[in-house]
Short mmCIF file of C-alpha atoms (C1' of nucleotides) in Angstrom, two decimals:
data_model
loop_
_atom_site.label_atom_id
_atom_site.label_comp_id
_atom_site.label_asym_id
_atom_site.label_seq_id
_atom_site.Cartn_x
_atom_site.Cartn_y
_atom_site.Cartn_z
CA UNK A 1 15.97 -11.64 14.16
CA UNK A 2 13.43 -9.03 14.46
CA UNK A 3 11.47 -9.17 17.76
CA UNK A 4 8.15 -8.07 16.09
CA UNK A 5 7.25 -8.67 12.83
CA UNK A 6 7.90 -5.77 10.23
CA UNK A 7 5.19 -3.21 8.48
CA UNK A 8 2.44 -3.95 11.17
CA UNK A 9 0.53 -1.23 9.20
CA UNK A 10 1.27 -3.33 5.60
CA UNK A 11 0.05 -6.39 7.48
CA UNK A 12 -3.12 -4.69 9.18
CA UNK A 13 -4.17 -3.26 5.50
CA UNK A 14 -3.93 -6.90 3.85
CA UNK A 15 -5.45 -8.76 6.51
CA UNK A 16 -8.31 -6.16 6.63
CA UNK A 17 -8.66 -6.48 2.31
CA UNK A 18 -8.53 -9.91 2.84
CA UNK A 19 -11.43 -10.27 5.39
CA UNK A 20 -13.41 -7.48 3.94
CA UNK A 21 -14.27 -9.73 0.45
CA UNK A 22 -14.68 -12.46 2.59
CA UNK A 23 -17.23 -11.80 5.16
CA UNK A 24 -18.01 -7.82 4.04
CA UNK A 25 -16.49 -4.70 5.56
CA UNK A 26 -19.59 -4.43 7.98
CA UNK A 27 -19.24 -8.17 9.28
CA UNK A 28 -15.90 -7.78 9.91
CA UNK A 29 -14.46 -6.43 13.21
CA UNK A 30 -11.41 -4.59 13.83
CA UNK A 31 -9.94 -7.55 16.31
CA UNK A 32 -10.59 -9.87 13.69
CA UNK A 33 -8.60 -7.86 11.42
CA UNK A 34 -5.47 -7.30 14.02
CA UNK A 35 -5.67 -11.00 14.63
CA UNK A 36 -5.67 -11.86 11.45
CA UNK A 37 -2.40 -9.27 11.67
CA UNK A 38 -1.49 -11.28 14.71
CA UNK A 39 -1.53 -7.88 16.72
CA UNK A 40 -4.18 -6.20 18.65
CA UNK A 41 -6.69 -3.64 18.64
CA UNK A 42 -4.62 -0.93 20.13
CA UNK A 43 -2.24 -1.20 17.55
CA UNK A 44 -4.65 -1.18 14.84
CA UNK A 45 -6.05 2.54 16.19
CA UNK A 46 -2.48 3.27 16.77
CA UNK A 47 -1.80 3.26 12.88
CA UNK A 48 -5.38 3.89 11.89
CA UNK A 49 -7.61 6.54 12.83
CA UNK A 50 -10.29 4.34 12.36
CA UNK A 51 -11.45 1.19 11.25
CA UNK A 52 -12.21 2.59 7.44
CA UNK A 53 -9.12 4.29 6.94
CA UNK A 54 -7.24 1.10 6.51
CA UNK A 55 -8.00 1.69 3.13
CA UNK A 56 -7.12 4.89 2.31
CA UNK A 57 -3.83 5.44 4.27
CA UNK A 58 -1.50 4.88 1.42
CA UNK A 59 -2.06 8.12 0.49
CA UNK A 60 1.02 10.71 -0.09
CA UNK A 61 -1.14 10.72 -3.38
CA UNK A 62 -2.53 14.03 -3.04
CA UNK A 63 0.62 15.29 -2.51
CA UNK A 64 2.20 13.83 -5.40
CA UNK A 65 -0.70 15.32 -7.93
CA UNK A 66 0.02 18.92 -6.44
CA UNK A 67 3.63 18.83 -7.20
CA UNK A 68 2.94 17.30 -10.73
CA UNK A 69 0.39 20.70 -11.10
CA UNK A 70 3.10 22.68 -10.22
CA UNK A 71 6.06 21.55 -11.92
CA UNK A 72 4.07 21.67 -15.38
CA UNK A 73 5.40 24.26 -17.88
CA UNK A 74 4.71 27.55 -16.85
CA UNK A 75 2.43 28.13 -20.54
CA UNK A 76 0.65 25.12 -19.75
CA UNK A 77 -3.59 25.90 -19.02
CA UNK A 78 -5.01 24.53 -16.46
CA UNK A 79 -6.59 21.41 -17.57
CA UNK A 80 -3.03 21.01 -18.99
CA UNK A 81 -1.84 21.31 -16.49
CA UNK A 82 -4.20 18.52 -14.18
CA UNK A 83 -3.31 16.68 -17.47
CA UNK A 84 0.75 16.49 -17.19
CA UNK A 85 -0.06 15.88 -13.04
CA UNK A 86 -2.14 12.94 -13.54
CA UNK A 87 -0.01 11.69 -15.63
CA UNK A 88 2.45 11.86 -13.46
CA UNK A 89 0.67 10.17 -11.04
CA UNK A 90 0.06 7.39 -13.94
CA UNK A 91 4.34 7.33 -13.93
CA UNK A 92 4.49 7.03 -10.15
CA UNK A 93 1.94 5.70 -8.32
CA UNK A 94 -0.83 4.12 -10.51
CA UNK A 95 1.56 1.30 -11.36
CA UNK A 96 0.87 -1.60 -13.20
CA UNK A 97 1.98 -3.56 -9.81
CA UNK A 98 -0.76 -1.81 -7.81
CA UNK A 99 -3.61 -2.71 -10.67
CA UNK A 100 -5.19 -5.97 -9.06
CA UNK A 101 -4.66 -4.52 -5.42
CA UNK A 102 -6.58 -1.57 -6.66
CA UNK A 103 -9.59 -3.34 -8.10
CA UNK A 104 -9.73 -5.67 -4.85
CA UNK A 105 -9.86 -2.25 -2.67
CA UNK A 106 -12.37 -0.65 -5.05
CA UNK A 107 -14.37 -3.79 -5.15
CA UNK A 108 -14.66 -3.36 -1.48
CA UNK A 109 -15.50 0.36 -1.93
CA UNK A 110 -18.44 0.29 -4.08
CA UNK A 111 -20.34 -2.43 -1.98
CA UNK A 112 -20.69 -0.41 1.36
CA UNK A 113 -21.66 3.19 1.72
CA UNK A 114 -19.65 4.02 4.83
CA UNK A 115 -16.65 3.34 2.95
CA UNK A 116 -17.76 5.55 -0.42
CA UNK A 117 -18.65 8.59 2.24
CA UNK A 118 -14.82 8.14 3.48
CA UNK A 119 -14.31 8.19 -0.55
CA UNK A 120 -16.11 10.78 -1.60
CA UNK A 121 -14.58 13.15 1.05
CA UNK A 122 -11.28 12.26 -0.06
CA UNK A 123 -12.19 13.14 -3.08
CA UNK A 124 -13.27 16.95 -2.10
CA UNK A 125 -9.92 16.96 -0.48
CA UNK A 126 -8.47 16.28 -3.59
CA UNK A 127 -10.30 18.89 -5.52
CA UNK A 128 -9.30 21.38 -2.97
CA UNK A 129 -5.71 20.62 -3.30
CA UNK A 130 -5.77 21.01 -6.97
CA UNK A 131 -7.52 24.28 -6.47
CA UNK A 132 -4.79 25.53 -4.48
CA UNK A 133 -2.11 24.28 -6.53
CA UNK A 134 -3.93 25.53 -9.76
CA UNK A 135 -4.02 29.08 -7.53
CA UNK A 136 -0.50 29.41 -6.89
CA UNK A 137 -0.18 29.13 -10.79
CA UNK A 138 -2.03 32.34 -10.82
CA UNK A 139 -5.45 30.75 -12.57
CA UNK A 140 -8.41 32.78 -11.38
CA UNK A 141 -10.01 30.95 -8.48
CA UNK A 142 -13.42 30.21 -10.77
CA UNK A 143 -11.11 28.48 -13.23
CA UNK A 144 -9.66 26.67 -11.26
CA UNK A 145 -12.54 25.15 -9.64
CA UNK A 146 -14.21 24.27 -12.54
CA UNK A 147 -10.81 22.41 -14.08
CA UNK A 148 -9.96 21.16 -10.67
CA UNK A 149 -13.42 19.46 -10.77
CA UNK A 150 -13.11 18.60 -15.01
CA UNK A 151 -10.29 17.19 -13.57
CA UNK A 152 -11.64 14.70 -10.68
CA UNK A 153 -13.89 13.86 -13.24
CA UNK A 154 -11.21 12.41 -15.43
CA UNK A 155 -9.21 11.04 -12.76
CA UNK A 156 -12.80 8.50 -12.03
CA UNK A 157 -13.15 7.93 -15.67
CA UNK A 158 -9.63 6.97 -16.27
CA UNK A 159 -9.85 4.82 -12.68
CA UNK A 160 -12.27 3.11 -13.69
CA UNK A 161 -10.77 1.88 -16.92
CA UNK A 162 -7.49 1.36 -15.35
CA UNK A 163 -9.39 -0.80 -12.60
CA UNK A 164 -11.01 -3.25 -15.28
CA UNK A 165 -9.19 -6.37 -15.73
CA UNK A 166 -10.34 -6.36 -19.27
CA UNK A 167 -8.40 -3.64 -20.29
CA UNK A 168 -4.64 -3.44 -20.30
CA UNK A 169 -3.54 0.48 -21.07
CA UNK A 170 -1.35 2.17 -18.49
CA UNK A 171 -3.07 5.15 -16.15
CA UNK A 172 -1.20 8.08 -18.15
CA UNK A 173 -2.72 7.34 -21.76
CA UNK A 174 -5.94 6.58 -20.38
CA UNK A 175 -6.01 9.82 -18.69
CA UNK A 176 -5.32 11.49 -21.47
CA UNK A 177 -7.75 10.17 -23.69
CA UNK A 178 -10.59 10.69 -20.88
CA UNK A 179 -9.88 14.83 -20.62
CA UNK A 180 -9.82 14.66 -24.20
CA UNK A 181 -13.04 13.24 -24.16
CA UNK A 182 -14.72 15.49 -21.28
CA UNK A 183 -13.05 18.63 -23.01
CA UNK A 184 -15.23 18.27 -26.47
CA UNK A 185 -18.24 17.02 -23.99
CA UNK A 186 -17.57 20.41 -22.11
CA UNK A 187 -17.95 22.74 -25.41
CA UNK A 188 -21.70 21.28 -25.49
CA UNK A 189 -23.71 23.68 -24.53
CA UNK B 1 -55.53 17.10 24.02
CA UNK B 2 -52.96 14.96 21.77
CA UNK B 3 -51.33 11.77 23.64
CA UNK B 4 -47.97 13.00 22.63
CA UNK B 5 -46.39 16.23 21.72
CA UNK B 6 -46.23 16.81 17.59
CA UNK B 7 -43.79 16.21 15.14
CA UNK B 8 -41.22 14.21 17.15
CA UNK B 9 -38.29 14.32 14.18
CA UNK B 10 -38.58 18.45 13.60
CA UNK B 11 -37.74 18.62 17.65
CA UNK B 12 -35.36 16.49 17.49
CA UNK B 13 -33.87 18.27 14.30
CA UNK B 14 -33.89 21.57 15.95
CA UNK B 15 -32.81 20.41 19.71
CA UNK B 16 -29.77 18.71 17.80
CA UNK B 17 -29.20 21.96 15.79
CA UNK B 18 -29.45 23.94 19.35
CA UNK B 19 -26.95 21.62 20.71
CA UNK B 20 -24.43 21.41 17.56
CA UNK B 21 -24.38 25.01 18.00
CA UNK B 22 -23.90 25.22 21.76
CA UNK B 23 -21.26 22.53 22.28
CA UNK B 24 -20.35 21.04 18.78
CA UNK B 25 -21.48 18.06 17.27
CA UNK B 26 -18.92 15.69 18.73
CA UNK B 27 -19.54 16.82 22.65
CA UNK B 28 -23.09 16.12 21.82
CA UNK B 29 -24.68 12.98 22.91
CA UNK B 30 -27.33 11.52 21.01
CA UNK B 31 -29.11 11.10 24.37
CA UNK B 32 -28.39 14.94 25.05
CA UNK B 33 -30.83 15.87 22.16
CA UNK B 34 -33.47 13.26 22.42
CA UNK B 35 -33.77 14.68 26.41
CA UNK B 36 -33.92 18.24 24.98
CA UNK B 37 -36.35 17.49 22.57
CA UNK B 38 -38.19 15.24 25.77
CA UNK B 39 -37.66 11.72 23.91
CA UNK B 40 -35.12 9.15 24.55
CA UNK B 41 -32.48 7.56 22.56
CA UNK B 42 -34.79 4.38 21.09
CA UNK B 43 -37.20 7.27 19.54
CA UNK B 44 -33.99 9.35 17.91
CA UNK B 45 -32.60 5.99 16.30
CA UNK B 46 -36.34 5.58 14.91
CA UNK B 47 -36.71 8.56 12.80
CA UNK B 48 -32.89 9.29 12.00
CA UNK B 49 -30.67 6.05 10.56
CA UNK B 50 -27.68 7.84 12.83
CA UNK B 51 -26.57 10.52 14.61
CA UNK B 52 -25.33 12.79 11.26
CA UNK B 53 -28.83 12.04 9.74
CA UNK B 54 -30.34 14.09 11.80
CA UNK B 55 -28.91 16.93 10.08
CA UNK B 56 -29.69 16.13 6.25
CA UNK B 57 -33.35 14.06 6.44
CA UNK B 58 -34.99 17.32 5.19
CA UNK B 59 -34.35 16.20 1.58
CA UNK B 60 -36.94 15.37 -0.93
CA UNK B 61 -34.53 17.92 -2.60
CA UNK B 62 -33.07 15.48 -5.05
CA UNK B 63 -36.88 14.30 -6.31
CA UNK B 64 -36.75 18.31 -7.08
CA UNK B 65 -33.81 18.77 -8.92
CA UNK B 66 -34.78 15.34 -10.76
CA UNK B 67 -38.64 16.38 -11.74
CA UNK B 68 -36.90 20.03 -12.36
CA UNK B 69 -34.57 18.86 -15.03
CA UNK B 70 -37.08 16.14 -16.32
CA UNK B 71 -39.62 19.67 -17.07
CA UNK B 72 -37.28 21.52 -18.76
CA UNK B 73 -37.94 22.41 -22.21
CA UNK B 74 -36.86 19.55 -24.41
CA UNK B 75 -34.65 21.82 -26.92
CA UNK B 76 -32.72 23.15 -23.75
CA UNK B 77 -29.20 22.04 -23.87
CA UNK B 78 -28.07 19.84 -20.73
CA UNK B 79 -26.94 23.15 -18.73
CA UNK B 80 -29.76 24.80 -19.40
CA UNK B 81 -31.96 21.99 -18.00
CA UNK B 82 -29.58 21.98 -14.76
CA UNK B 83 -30.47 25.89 -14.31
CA UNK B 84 -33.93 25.69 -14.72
CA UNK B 85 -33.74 22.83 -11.87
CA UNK B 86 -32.17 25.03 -9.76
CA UNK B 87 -34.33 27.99 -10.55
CA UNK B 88 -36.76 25.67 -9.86
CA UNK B 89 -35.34 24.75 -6.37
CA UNK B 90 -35.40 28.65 -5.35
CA UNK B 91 -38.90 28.95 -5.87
CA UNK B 92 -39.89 25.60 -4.04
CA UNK B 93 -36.91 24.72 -1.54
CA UNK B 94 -34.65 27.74 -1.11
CA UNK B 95 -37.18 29.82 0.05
CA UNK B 96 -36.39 33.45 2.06
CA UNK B 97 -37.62 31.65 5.52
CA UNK B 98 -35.01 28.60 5.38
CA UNK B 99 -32.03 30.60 4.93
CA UNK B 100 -31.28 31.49 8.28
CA UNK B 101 -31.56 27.97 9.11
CA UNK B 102 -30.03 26.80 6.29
CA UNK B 103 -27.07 29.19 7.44
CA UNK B 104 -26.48 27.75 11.20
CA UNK B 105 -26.74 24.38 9.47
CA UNK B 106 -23.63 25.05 7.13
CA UNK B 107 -21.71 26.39 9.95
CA UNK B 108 -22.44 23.34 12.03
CA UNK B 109 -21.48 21.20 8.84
CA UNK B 110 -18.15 22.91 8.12
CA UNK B 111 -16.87 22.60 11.38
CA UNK B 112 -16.89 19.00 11.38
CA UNK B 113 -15.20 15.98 9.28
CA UNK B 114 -17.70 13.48 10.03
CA UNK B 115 -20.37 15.85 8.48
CA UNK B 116 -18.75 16.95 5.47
CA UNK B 117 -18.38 13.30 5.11
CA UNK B 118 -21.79 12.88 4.92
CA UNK B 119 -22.36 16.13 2.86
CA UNK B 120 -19.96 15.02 0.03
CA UNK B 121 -21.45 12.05 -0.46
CA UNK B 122 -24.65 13.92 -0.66
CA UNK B 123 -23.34 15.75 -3.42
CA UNK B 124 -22.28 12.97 -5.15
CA UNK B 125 -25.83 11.36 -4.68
CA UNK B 126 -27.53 14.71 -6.69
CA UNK B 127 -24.70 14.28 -9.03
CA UNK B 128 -25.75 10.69 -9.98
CA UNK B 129 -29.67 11.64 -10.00
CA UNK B 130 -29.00 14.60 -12.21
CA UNK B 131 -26.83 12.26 -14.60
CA UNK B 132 -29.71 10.13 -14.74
CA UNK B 133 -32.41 12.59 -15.07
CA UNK B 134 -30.39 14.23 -17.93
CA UNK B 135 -29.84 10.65 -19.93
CA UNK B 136 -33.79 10.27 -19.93
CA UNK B 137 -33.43 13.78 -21.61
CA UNK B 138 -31.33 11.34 -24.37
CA UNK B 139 -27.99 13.74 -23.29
CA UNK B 140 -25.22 11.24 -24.34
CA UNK B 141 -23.58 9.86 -20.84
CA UNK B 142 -20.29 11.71 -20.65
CA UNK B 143 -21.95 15.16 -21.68
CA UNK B 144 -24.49 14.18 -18.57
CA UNK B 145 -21.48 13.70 -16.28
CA UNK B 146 -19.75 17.03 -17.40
CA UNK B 147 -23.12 18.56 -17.01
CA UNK B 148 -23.66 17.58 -13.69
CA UNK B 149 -20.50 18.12 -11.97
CA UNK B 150 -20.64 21.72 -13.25
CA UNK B 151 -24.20 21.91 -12.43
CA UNK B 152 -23.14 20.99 -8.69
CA UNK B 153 -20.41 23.11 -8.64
CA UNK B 154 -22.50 25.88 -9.56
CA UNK B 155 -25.14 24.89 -6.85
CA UNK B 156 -21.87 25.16 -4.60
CA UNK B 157 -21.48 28.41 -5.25
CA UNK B 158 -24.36 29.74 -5.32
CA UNK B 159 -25.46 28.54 -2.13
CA UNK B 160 -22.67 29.62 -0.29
CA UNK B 161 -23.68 33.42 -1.34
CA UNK B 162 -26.91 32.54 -0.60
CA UNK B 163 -26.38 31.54 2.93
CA UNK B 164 -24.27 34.73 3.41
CA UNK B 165 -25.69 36.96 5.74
CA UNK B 166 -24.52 40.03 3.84
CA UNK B 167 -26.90 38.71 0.85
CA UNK B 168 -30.31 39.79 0.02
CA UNK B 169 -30.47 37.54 -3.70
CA UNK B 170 -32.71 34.67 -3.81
CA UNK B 171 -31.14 31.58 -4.72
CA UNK B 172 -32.29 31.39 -8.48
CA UNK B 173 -30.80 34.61 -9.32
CA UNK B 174 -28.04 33.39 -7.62
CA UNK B 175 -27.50 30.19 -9.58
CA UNK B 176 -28.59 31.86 -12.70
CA UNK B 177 -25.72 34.34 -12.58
CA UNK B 178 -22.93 31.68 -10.89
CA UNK B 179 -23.95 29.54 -14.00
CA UNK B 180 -23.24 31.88 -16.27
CA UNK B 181 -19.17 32.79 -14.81
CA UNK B 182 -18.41 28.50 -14.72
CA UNK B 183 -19.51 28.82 -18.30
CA UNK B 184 -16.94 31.13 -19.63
CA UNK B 185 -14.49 29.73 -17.40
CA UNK B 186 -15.16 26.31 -18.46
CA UNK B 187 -14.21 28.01 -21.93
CA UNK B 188 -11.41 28.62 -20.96
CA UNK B 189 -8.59 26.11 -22.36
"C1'" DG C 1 -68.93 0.06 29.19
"C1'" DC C 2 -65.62 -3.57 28.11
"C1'" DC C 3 -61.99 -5.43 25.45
"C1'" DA C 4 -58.74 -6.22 21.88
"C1'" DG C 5 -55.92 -3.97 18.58
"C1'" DT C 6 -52.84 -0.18 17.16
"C1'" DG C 7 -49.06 2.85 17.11
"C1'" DA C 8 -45.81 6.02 19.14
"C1'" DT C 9 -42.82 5.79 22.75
"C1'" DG C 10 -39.75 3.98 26.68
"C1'" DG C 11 -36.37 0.78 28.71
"C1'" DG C 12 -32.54 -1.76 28.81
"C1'" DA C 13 -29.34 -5.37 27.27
"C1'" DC C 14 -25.87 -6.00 23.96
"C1'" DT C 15 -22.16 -5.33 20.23
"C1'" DT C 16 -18.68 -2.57 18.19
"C1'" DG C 17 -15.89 1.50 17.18
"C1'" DG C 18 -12.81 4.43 19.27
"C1'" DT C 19 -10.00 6.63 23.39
"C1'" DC C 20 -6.95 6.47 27.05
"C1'" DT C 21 -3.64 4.98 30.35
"C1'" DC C 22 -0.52 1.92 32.04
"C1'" DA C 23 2.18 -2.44 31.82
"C1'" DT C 24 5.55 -5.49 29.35
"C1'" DG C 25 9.60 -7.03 27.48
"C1'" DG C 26 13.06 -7.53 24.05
"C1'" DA C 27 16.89 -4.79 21.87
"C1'" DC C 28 20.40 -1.41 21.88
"C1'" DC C 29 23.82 1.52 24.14
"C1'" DG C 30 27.14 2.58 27.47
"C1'" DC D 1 25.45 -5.61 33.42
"C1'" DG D 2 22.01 -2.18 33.82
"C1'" DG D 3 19.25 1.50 32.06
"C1'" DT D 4 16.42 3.25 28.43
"C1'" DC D 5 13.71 3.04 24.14
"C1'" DC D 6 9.77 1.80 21.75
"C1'" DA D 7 6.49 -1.16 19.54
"C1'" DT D 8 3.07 -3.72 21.38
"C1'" DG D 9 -0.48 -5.66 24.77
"C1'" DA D 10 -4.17 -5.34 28.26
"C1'" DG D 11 -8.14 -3.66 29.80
"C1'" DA D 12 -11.28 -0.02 31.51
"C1'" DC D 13 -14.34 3.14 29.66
"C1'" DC D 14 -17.70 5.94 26.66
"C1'" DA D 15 -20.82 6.69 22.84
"C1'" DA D 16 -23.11 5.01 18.57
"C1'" DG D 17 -26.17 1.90 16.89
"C1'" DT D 18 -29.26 -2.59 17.09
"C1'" DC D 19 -32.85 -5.33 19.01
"C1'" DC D 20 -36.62 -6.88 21.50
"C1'" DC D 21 -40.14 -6.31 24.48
"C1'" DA D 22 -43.07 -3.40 27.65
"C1'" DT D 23 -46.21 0.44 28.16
"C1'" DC D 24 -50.11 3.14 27.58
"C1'" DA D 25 -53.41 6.19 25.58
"C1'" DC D 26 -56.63 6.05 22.19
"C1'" DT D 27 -59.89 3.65 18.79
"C1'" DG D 28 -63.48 0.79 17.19
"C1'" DG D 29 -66.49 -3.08 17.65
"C1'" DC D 30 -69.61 -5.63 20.50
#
DNA sequence: GCCAGTGATGGGACTTGGTCTCATGGACCG
DNA sequence: CGGTCCATGAGACCAAGTCCCATCACTGGC
């Protein structure tokens, strides 16, 4: 038999879900959340940098998006490009499995403003990475900025349909109807 | 003679900036700039929400942008509404006398997490007010969100070269002419 | 001239997030 | 059987942020 339980991490992230929709993220404390874990404080920080990052650590996501902008075809344009990565990410990560999870976490998200700071910077991150990635495909750096951020923009849209409960269409296709979408709405001048 | 010295939040706001500069923002104790600035802790918490605050209260700058798009002309397409906001925010906010500031600001901000945490959600603040201001223009909602994410990208840019040292343009210029490259590359397919 | 009200500030107790260092104790290896 | 890992626990410690009440100079009315 194990002497500790296993994924201390896995069990820190569900208690903290768990207790955030119950009593809010601000009204819950991190011992609450490791005791809930039945650990500790000190082994909450050791996983965690801190006590909002519980919610974000799952994340070898931006890594998977940059390798989906690289391995597209070498012809592909740059919004293409973000296209064939994000659905990629639709293949790999944004499984039907993770759906409800996801809604619970983003749920949590939009109700405190702490947590959509930690958000929106991970978002930036993001954009830079596809930047970078979009660079190394040799698109000049003003295009890529503007597709990397055409492309966070359709990564939200598609999120947030993805997210509803009412609505039952895997990440990819959603996706892909979403840049369609912000493609004609960028030709509006 | 006045009971107590004037404008308690500016000297706080500039002792903070002195310190940022001297030691970085995360040697800095909250206490450390309310003693500069001959105040104590209970007065810094009253005029700034937190710590980073003290950094970004300056802004009445999204009312700006908002009243600045809302006064465009109504036949201007959404873009052209966002660069007429921003011209607008050259004459009124962007002015010669704030950039130096303005500059040891940004340097203070980029060489921190925590603060580009609280600068990207910022961003994403203007991005929602100019989304709104351009919907009460009747711009259907996803052309407002392209609009707006390229009108803050644009803002990006333009006020990085503004803050440059090695730059004499005022900020409207500035925006005009970094508008003008994101719309060809945004062309681009 | 006195006195009560006002408003910016000070003081200090208290909670929580986050850091750091050291102790513990079961499992695995020789 | 004994030593060595290694995940965890324990607890001291600091800074951010909240709260409540005290202070004290000025103001206006009487």
């Amino acid at each position: 038999m194990a002497r500790w339980q296993p994924d201390a991490p896995g069990r820190l992230a569900a208690a903290a879900l768990d207790l955030f929709e119950e009593h809010g993220y601000e009204n819950t404390t991190v011992i609450e959340i490791a005791e809930r874990a039945g650990l500790t404080k000190s082994t909450f920080f050791r996983y965690f940098p801190d006590k909002r990052e519980v919610l974000f650590g799952r994340g070898t996501l931006t890594d998977l998006l940059v390798e989906g902008i690289a391995s597209a075809p070498p012809a592909a344009g740059p919004l293409d490009a973000v296209a064939d990565a994000l659905d990629a990410l639709g293949r790999t990560f944004f499984t039907a499995d993770r759906r409800e999870f996801s809604g619970r976490r983003q749920a949590v998200l939009n109700a405190n403003t702490e947590l959509r700071e930690r958000e929106a910077l991970k978002r930036t991150g993001l954009t830079a990475s596809m930047i970078e990635a979009l660079s190394r495909r040799g698109v000049p750096s003003l295009t890529a900025r503007v597709a990397a951020e055409l492309g966070a923009l359709v990564w939200e849209i598609a999120y947030d349909q993805w997210i509803d409960p009412d609505n039952s269409e895997g990440f990819g296709p959603l996706a892909r109807q979403a840049l369609a979408e912000v493609r004609t709405a960028a030709a509006v001048r």
